[in-house]
PDB file of C-alpha atoms in Angstrom:
ATOM      1  CA  GLY P   1      61.772 102.706 102.087  1.00 77.00           C
ATOM      2  CA  GLU P   2      64.870 104.788 102.586  1.00 84.00           C
ATOM      3  CA  ASN P   3      68.094 104.022 100.705  1.00 91.00           C
ATOM      4  CA  VAL P   4      71.452 105.520 101.695  1.00 96.00           C
ATOM      5  CA  GLU P   5      74.445 105.501  99.376  1.00 97.00           C
ATOM      6  CA  GLN P   6      77.908 106.258 100.788  1.00 98.00           C
ATOM      7  CA  HIS P   7      81.150 107.121  98.957  1.00 97.00           C
ATOM      8  CA  PRO P   8      83.980 106.399  98.809  1.00 98.00           C
ATOM      9  CA  SER P   9      84.160 102.847 100.110  1.00 97.00           C
ATOM     10  CA  THR P  10      87.826 103.331 101.024  1.00 97.00           C
ATOM     11  CA  LEU P  11      89.784 106.516 101.678  1.00 98.00           C
ATOM     12  CA  SER P  12      93.484 106.808 102.359  1.00 98.00           C
ATOM     13  CA  VAL P  13      95.037 110.088 103.541  1.00 98.00           C
ATOM     14  CA  GLN P  14      98.248 111.349 105.082  1.00 98.00           C
ATOM     15  CA  GLU P  15      98.249 112.522 108.663  1.00 98.00           C
ATOM     16  CA  GLY P  16      97.247 116.159 108.817  1.00 97.00           C
ATOM     17  CA  ASP P  17      95.204 116.072 105.609  1.00 97.00           C
ATOM     18  CA  SER P  18      91.431 116.469 105.480  1.00 98.00           C
ATOM     19  CA  ALA P  19      89.015 113.629 104.743  1.00 98.00           C
ATOM     20  CA  VAL P  20      85.538 113.955 103.243  1.00 98.00           C
ATOM     21  CA  ILE P  21      82.899 111.209 103.095  1.00 98.00           C
ATOM     22  CA  LYS P  22      79.645 111.768 101.219  1.00 98.00           C
ATOM     23  CA  CYS P  23      76.212 110.213 101.507  1.00 98.00           C
ATOM     24  CA  THR P  24      73.007 110.562  99.543  1.00 98.00           C
ATOM     25  CA  TYR P  25      69.559 109.520 100.676  1.00 96.00           C
ATOM     26  CA  SER P  26      66.462 108.751  98.685  1.00 94.00           C
ATOM     27  CA  ASP P  27      63.495 109.915 100.748  1.00 90.00           C
ATOM     28  CA  SER P  28      62.973 113.633 101.275  1.00 90.00           C
ATOM     29  CA  ALA P  29      61.065 112.813 104.485  1.00 88.00           C
ATOM     30  CA  SER P  30      64.323 111.836 106.228  1.00 90.00           C
ATOM     31  CA  ASN P  31      65.120 114.297 108.977  1.00 90.00           C
ATOM     32  CA  TYR P  32      67.863 112.822 111.162  1.00 91.00           C
ATOM     33  CA  PHE P  33      71.385 112.054 109.936  1.00 94.00           C
ATOM     34  CA  PRO P  34      73.963 110.577 112.330  1.00 94.00           C
ATOM     35  CA  TRP P  35      77.513 109.481 111.637  1.00 97.00           C
ATOM     36  CA  TYR P  36      79.077 106.493 113.403  1.00 97.00           C
ATOM     37  CA  LYS P  37      82.704 105.439 113.762  1.00 98.00           C
ATOM     38  CA  GLN P  38      83.565 101.783 114.140  1.00 97.00           C
ATOM     39  CA  GLU P  39      87.095 100.809 115.109  1.00 96.00           C
ATOM     40  CA  LEU P  40      88.302  97.319 114.326  1.00 94.00           C
ATOM     41  CA  GLY P  41      86.492  94.753 116.453  1.00 92.00           C
ATOM     42  CA  LYS P  42      84.517  97.414 118.303  1.00 95.00           C
ATOM     43  CA  ARG P  43      80.954  98.658 118.313  1.00 96.00           C
ATOM     44  CA  PRO P  44      79.757 101.589 116.160  1.00 96.00           C
ATOM     45  CA  GLN P  45      79.738 104.817 118.152  1.00 95.00           C
ATOM     46  CA  LEU P  46      78.129 108.134 117.312  1.00 94.00           C
ATOM     47  CA  ILE P  47      80.575 110.898 116.452  1.00 96.00           C
ATOM     48  CA  ILE P  48      78.223 113.606 115.217  1.00 96.00           C
ATOM     49  CA  ASP P  49      74.644 114.001 114.039  1.00 94.00           C
ATOM     50  CA  ILE P  50      72.543 116.627 112.293  1.00 93.00           C
ATOM     51  CA  ARG P  51      68.837 117.248 111.938  1.00 89.00           C
ATOM     52  CA  SER P  52      67.074 118.580 108.880  1.00 85.00           C
ATOM     53  CA  ASN P  53      66.507 122.044 110.320  1.00 84.00           C
ATOM     54  CA  VAL P  54      70.279 122.674 110.396  1.00 84.00           C
ATOM     55  CA  GLY P  55      72.662 123.009 107.450  1.00 91.00           C
ATOM     56  CA  GLU P  56      75.969 122.506 109.214  1.00 95.00           C
ATOM     57  CA  LYS P  57      77.272 121.319 112.553  1.00 94.00           C
ATOM     58  CA  LYS P  58      80.814 121.278 113.873  1.00 96.00           C
ATOM     59  CA  ASP P  59      82.551 119.564 116.783  1.00 94.00           C
ATOM     60  CA  GLN P  60      86.286 120.276 117.001  1.00 96.00           C
ATOM     61  CA  ARG P  61      87.896 118.561 113.966  1.00 97.00           C
ATOM     62  CA  ILE P  62      84.652 117.022 112.737  1.00 98.00           C
ATOM     63  CA  ALA P  63      81.899 118.735 110.792  1.00 98.00           C
ATOM     64  CA  VAL P  64      78.797 117.594 108.967  1.00 98.00           C
ATOM     65  CA  THR P  65      76.960 119.463 106.228  1.00 97.00           C
ATOM     66  CA  LEU P  66      73.464 118.770 104.947  1.00 96.00           C
ATOM     67  CA  ASN P  67      71.924 119.770 101.632  1.00 95.00           C
ATOM     68  CA  LYS P  68      68.225 118.901 101.823  1.00 93.00           C
ATOM     69  CA  THR P  69      67.491 120.008  98.280  1.00 94.00           C
ATOM     70  CA  ALA P  70      70.091 117.692  96.817  1.00 95.00           C
ATOM     71  CA  LYS P  71      69.443 115.044  99.485  1.00 95.00           C
ATOM     72  CA  HIS P  72      73.035 114.616 100.475  1.00 95.00           C
ATOM     73  CA  PHE P  73      75.159 115.085 103.558  1.00 97.00           C
ATOM     74  CA  SER P  74      78.883 114.917 104.159  1.00 98.00           C
ATOM     75  CA  LEU P  75      81.352 114.283 106.948  1.00 98.00           C
ATOM     76  CA  HIS P  76      84.484 116.412 107.063  1.00 98.00           C
ATOM     77  CA  ILE P  77      87.457 115.515 109.236  1.00 98.00           C
ATOM     78  CA  THR P  78      90.278 118.061 109.383  1.00 97.00           C
ATOM     79  CA  GLU P  79      93.858 117.555 110.600  1.00 98.00           C
ATOM     80  CA  THR P  80      93.461 113.799 110.484  1.00 98.00           C
ATOM     81  CA  GLN P  81      95.362 111.630 112.938  1.00 97.00           C
ATOM     82  CA  PRO P  82      96.216 107.903 112.824  1.00 97.00           C
ATOM     83  CA  GLU P  83      93.595 107.260 115.522  1.00 97.00           C
ATOM     84  CA  ASP P  84      90.937 108.502 113.095  1.00 98.00           C
ATOM     85  CA  SER P  85      91.508 105.284 111.109  1.00 98.00           C
ATOM     86  CA  ALA P  86      88.257 103.305 111.279  1.00 98.00           C
ATOM     87  CA  VAL P  87      85.097 102.494 109.344  1.00 97.00           C
ATOM     88  CA  TYR P  88      82.671 105.408 109.165  1.00 98.00           C
ATOM     89  CA  PHE P  89      78.952 104.958 108.574  1.00 97.00           C
ATOM     90  CA  CYS P  90      76.370 107.532 107.681  1.00 97.00           C
ATOM     91  CA  ALA P  91      72.708 106.867 108.441  1.00 95.00           C
ATOM     92  CA  ALA P  92      69.297 108.405 107.875  1.00 93.00           C
ATOM     93  CA  SER P  93      65.936 108.222 109.588  1.00 88.00           C
ATOM     94  CA  MET P  94      62.508 109.430 108.532  1.00 79.00           C
ATOM     95  CA  GLY P  95      61.247 110.017 112.022  1.00 70.00           C
ATOM     96  CA  PRO P  96      59.507 108.115 114.838  1.00 65.00           C
ATOM     97  CA  SER P  97      56.960 106.382 112.605  1.00 62.00           C
ATOM     98  CA  TYR P  98      59.809 104.967 110.545  1.00 62.00           C
ATOM     99  CA  GLY P  99      61.353 103.281 113.515  1.00 66.00           C
ATOM    100  CA  LYS P 100      64.887 102.705 112.361  1.00 80.00           C
ATOM    101  CA  LEU P 101      68.172 104.044 111.071  1.00 87.00           C
ATOM    102  CA  THR P 102      69.173 103.063 107.541  1.00 90.00           C
ATOM    103  CA  PHE P 103      72.945 102.885 107.207  1.00 93.00           C
ATOM    104  CA  GLY P 104      75.236 103.577 104.292  1.00 96.00           C
ATOM    105  CA  GLN P 105      77.684 100.916 103.186  1.00 96.00           C
ATOM    106  CA  GLY P 106      80.573 102.316 105.212  1.00 97.00           C
ATOM    107  CA  THR P 107      83.908 103.977 104.377  1.00 98.00           C
ATOM    108  CA  ILE P 108      87.209 102.504 105.502  1.00 97.00           C
ATOM    109  CA  LEU P 109      89.401 105.491 106.392  1.00 98.00           C
ATOM    110  CA  THR P 110      93.128 104.924 106.740  1.00 98.00           C
ATOM    111  CA  VAL P 111      95.333 107.753 108.019  1.00 98.00           C
ATOM    112  CA  HIS P 112      99.014 107.172 107.330  1.00 97.00           C
ATOM    113  CA  PRO P 113     101.528 108.675 109.789  1.00 94.00           C
TER     114      PRO P 113
ATOM    115  CA  ASP N   1      78.258 100.616 133.918  1.00 64.00           C
ATOM    116  CA  THR N   2      77.871  99.308 130.377  1.00 73.00           C
ATOM    117  CA  ALA N   3      74.951 101.020 128.660  1.00 93.00           C
ATOM    118  CA  VAL N   4      74.039  98.236 126.212  1.00 96.00           C
ATOM    119  CA  SER N   5      75.413  94.800 126.926  1.00 96.00           C
ATOM    120  CA  GLN N   6      74.956  91.646 124.937  1.00 96.00           C
ATOM    121  CA  THR N   7      76.072  88.092 125.555  1.00 96.00           C
ATOM    122  CA  PRO N   8      77.843  86.084 124.449  1.00 97.00           C
ATOM    123  CA  LYS N   9      80.584  88.010 122.670  1.00 96.00           C
ATOM    124  CA  TYR N  10      81.593  84.990 120.594  1.00 97.00           C
ATOM    125  CA  LEU N  11      79.476  82.051 119.534  1.00 97.00           C
ATOM    126  CA  VAL N  12      80.732  79.118 117.472  1.00 97.00           C
ATOM    127  CA  THR N  13      78.204  76.437 116.648  1.00 97.00           C
ATOM    128  CA  GLN N  14      77.361  73.769 114.131  1.00 97.00           C
ATOM    129  CA  MET N  15      74.812  73.995 111.351  1.00 97.00           C
ATOM    130  CA  GLY N  16      71.354  72.999 112.426  1.00 97.00           C
ATOM    131  CA  ASN N  17      71.773  74.062 116.048  1.00 97.00           C
ATOM    132  CA  ASP N  18      69.590  76.567 117.880  1.00 98.00           C
ATOM    133  CA  LYS N  19      71.202  79.471 119.725  1.00 97.00           C
ATOM    134  CA  SER N  20      70.236  82.632 121.597  1.00 98.00           C
ATOM    135  CA  ILE N  21      71.847  86.036 122.069  1.00 98.00           C
ATOM    136  CA  LYS N  22      70.799  88.218 124.967  1.00 98.00           C
ATOM    137  CA  CYS N  23      70.759  92.015 125.161  1.00 98.00           C
ATOM    138  CA  GLU N  24      70.092  94.409 128.002  1.00 97.00           C
ATOM    139  CA  GLN N  25      70.168  98.201 128.189  1.00 97.00           C
ATOM    140  CA  ASN N  26      70.251 100.315 131.345  1.00 96.00           C
ATOM    141  CA  LEU N  27      69.661 103.662 129.632  1.00 94.00           C
ATOM    142  CA  GLY N  28      65.894 103.698 130.121  1.00 93.00           C
ATOM    143  CA  HIS N  29      65.386 103.765 126.358  1.00 91.00           C
ATOM    144  CA  ASP N  30      62.081 102.851 124.776  1.00 89.00           C
ATOM    145  CA  THR N  31      63.390 101.352 121.541  1.00 90.00           C
ATOM    146  CA  MET N  32      65.727  98.429 120.941  1.00 92.00           C
ATOM    147  CA  TYR N  33      67.085  96.954 117.709  1.00 93.00           C
ATOM    148  CA  TRP N  34      68.952  94.028 116.263  1.00 95.00           C
ATOM    149  CA  TYR N  35      71.374  94.744 113.429  1.00 94.00           C
ATOM    150  CA  LYS N  36      73.364  92.243 111.395  1.00 96.00           C
ATOM    151  CA  GLN N  37      76.830  93.177 110.142  1.00 96.00           C
ATOM    152  CA  ASP N  38      78.097  90.951 107.377  1.00 92.00           C
ATOM    153  CA  SER N  39      81.658  90.304 106.250  1.00 89.00           C
ATOM    154  CA  LYS N  40      81.571  93.451 104.099  1.00 88.00           C
ATOM    155  CA  LYS N  41      80.753  95.505 107.211  1.00 89.00           C
ATOM    156  CA  PHE N  42      77.269  96.403 106.011  1.00 92.00           C
ATOM    157  CA  LEU N  43      74.925  97.160 108.945  1.00 93.00           C
ATOM    158  CA  LYS N  44      71.394  95.980 108.209  1.00 91.00           C
ATOM    159  CA  ILE N  45      68.380  96.334 110.496  1.00 90.00           C
ATOM    160  CA  MET N  46      66.689  93.072 111.419  1.00 93.00           C
ATOM    161  CA  PHE N  47      64.159  94.011 114.086  1.00 92.00           C
ATOM    162  CA  SER N  48      62.999  97.041 115.995  1.00 90.00           C
ATOM    163  CA  TYR N  49      60.991  96.975 119.211  1.00 91.00           C
ATOM    164  CA  ASN N  50      59.350  99.890 120.981  1.00 88.00           C
ATOM    165  CA  ASN N  51      58.166  99.339 124.538  1.00 88.00           C
ATOM    166  CA  LYS N  52      58.226  95.561 124.016  1.00 87.00           C
ATOM    167  CA  GLU N  53      56.183  95.783 120.824  1.00 89.00           C
ATOM    168  CA  LEU N  54      57.609  94.668 117.477  1.00 89.00           C
ATOM    169  CA  ILE N  55      57.534  97.586 115.044  1.00 86.00           C
ATOM    170  CA  ILE N  56      59.910  96.468 112.320  1.00 82.00           C
ATOM    171  CA  ASN N  57      60.702  93.043 110.885  1.00 83.00           C
ATOM    172  CA  GLU N  58      62.915  93.508 107.865  1.00 83.00           C
ATOM    173  CA  THR N  59      62.086  90.333 105.909  1.00 78.00           C
ATOM    174  CA  VAL N  60      64.209  88.248 108.213  1.00 88.00           C
ATOM    175  CA  PRO N  61      63.736  84.448 107.907  1.00 91.00           C
ATOM    176  CA  ASN N  62      61.334  83.149 110.530  1.00 92.00           C
ATOM    177  CA  ARG N  63      64.175  81.054 111.959  1.00 96.00           C
ATOM    178  CA  PHE N  64      65.045  84.315 113.737  1.00 96.00           C
ATOM    179  CA  SER N  65      62.698  85.101 116.597  1.00 95.00           C
ATOM    180  CA  PRO N  66      63.207  88.149 118.794  1.00 95.00           C
ATOM    181  CA  LYS N  67      61.678  88.366 122.240  1.00 95.00           C
ATOM    182  CA  SER N  68      61.345  91.394 124.492  1.00 94.00           C
ATOM    183  CA  PRO N  69      60.267  90.439 128.014  1.00 93.00           C
ATOM    184  CA  ASP N  70      60.457  94.097 129.057  1.00 93.00           C
ATOM    185  CA  LYS N  71      61.657  97.289 127.448  1.00 91.00           C
ATOM    186  CA  ALA N  72      65.179  96.868 128.842  1.00 95.00           C
ATOM    187  CA  HIS N  73      65.739  93.471 127.245  1.00 96.00           C
ATOM    188  CA  LEU N  74      65.672  92.203 123.678  1.00 96.00           C
ATOM    189  CA  ASN N  75      66.838  88.680 123.001  1.00 97.00           C
ATOM    190  CA  LEU N  76      67.382  86.959 119.666  1.00 97.00           C
ATOM    191  CA  HIS N  77      66.788  83.263 119.175  1.00 97.00           C
ATOM    192  CA  ILE N  78      67.946  81.556 116.005  1.00 97.00           C
ATOM    193  CA  ASN N  79      66.726  78.108 114.977  1.00 97.00           C
ATOM    194  CA  SER N  80      68.341  75.681 112.543  1.00 97.00           C
ATOM    195  CA  LEU N  81      71.475  77.763 112.051  1.00 97.00           C
ATOM    196  CA  GLU N  82      72.904  77.997 108.535  1.00 97.00           C
ATOM    197  CA  LEU N  83      76.385  78.883 107.267  1.00 96.00           C
ATOM    198  CA  GLY N  84      75.022  82.182 105.919  1.00 94.00           C
ATOM    199  CA  ASP N  85      73.994  83.237 109.405  1.00 96.00           C
ATOM    200  CA  SER N  86      77.652  83.782 110.276  1.00 97.00           C
ATOM    201  CA  ALA N  87      78.037  87.492 111.021  1.00 97.00           C
ATOM    202  CA  VAL N  88      78.348  89.982 113.850  1.00 97.00           C
ATOM    203  CA  TYR N  89      74.995  90.739 115.477  1.00 98.00           C
ATOM    204  CA  PHE N  90      74.618  94.073 117.219  1.00 97.00           C
ATOM    205  CA  CYS N  91      71.950  95.018 119.668  1.00 97.00           C
ATOM    206  CA  ALA N  92      71.234  98.736 120.020  1.00 94.00           C
ATOM    207  CA  SER N  93      68.869 101.043 121.817  1.00 93.00           C
ATOM    208  CA  SER N  94      67.638 104.608 121.420  1.00 90.00           C
ATOM    209  CA  GLN N  95      65.320 106.933 123.297  1.00 85.00           C
ATOM    210  CA  ASP N  96      62.766 106.833 120.507  1.00 76.00           C
ATOM    211  CA  GLN N  97      62.173 105.139 117.196  1.00 69.00           C
ATOM    212  CA  GLY N  98      65.116 106.000 115.039  1.00 62.00           C
ATOM    213  CA  THR N  99      65.366 109.729 115.581  1.00 69.00           C
ATOM    214  CA  SER N 100      67.843 109.843 118.405  1.00 74.00           C
ATOM    215  CA  VAL N 101      71.293 108.504 119.091  1.00 80.00           C
ATOM    216  CA  ALA N 102      71.513 104.722 118.910  1.00 86.00           C
ATOM    217  CA  PHE N 103      73.827 103.103 121.439  1.00 92.00           C
ATOM    218  CA  PHE N 104      75.253  99.777 120.339  1.00 95.00           C
ATOM    219  CA  GLY N 105      76.230  96.726 122.309  1.00 96.00           C
ATOM    220  CA  GLN N 106      79.684  95.232 121.796  1.00 96.00           C
ATOM    221  CA  GLY N 107      78.424  92.741 119.236  1.00 97.00           C
ATOM    222  CA  THR N 108      78.187  88.961 119.090  1.00 98.00           C
ATOM    223  CA  ARG N 109      80.364  87.262 116.496  1.00 97.00           C
ATOM    224  CA  LEU N 110      78.437  84.201 115.385  1.00 97.00           C
ATOM    225  CA  THR N 111      80.330  81.558 113.426  1.00 97.00           C
ATOM    226  CA  VAL N 112      78.400  78.623 112.016  1.00 97.00           C
ATOM    227  CA  VAL N 113      80.556  75.654 110.989  1.00 97.00           C
TER     228      VAL N 113
END
């Protein structure tokens, strides 16, 4: 089955800096890669996703890049704000027959004012 | 209207008891999931249902029995609760099997004492 590794496990930045979280996946058949943000005591919520036919996607301060050859994808947050502090999860799916998202271990992002 | 709702939000019970968690989605999605989030925040798939049919059972002990009376509902019954079952259980749904956005419920924090 699919295995997703996520780094770093914790990330601390100053407000206004950029933050980068990286994930690698094991199965080249994976074709859908979402990122979720989970605030303390809340549910995970999708912030951005990318499919394997696209190399990069951007939404305001958030961007995701995908390198299919190397089997890794990254989340980039620019101009970080204290409200960006949360746990971020990457995930991968191999398509409808696979039937599930496999999540990375999570990254605790802390943005200091 | 809450898209994915699960009850109860908190559940404290003694070892050996049997308990149930209910989940309902009003998004018209075909696929529903149960995820377990342990104390280290790791999100692990337990079950996946598509149109009331079980498609994934991730080597979960048979004390855990999911039931889907219709595609909008997926309940989780747990027999003979153990200390190690303490975790946050998230229900989620998506339009199809793992290749579209998953919407999570608010979670049920289960504490076994």
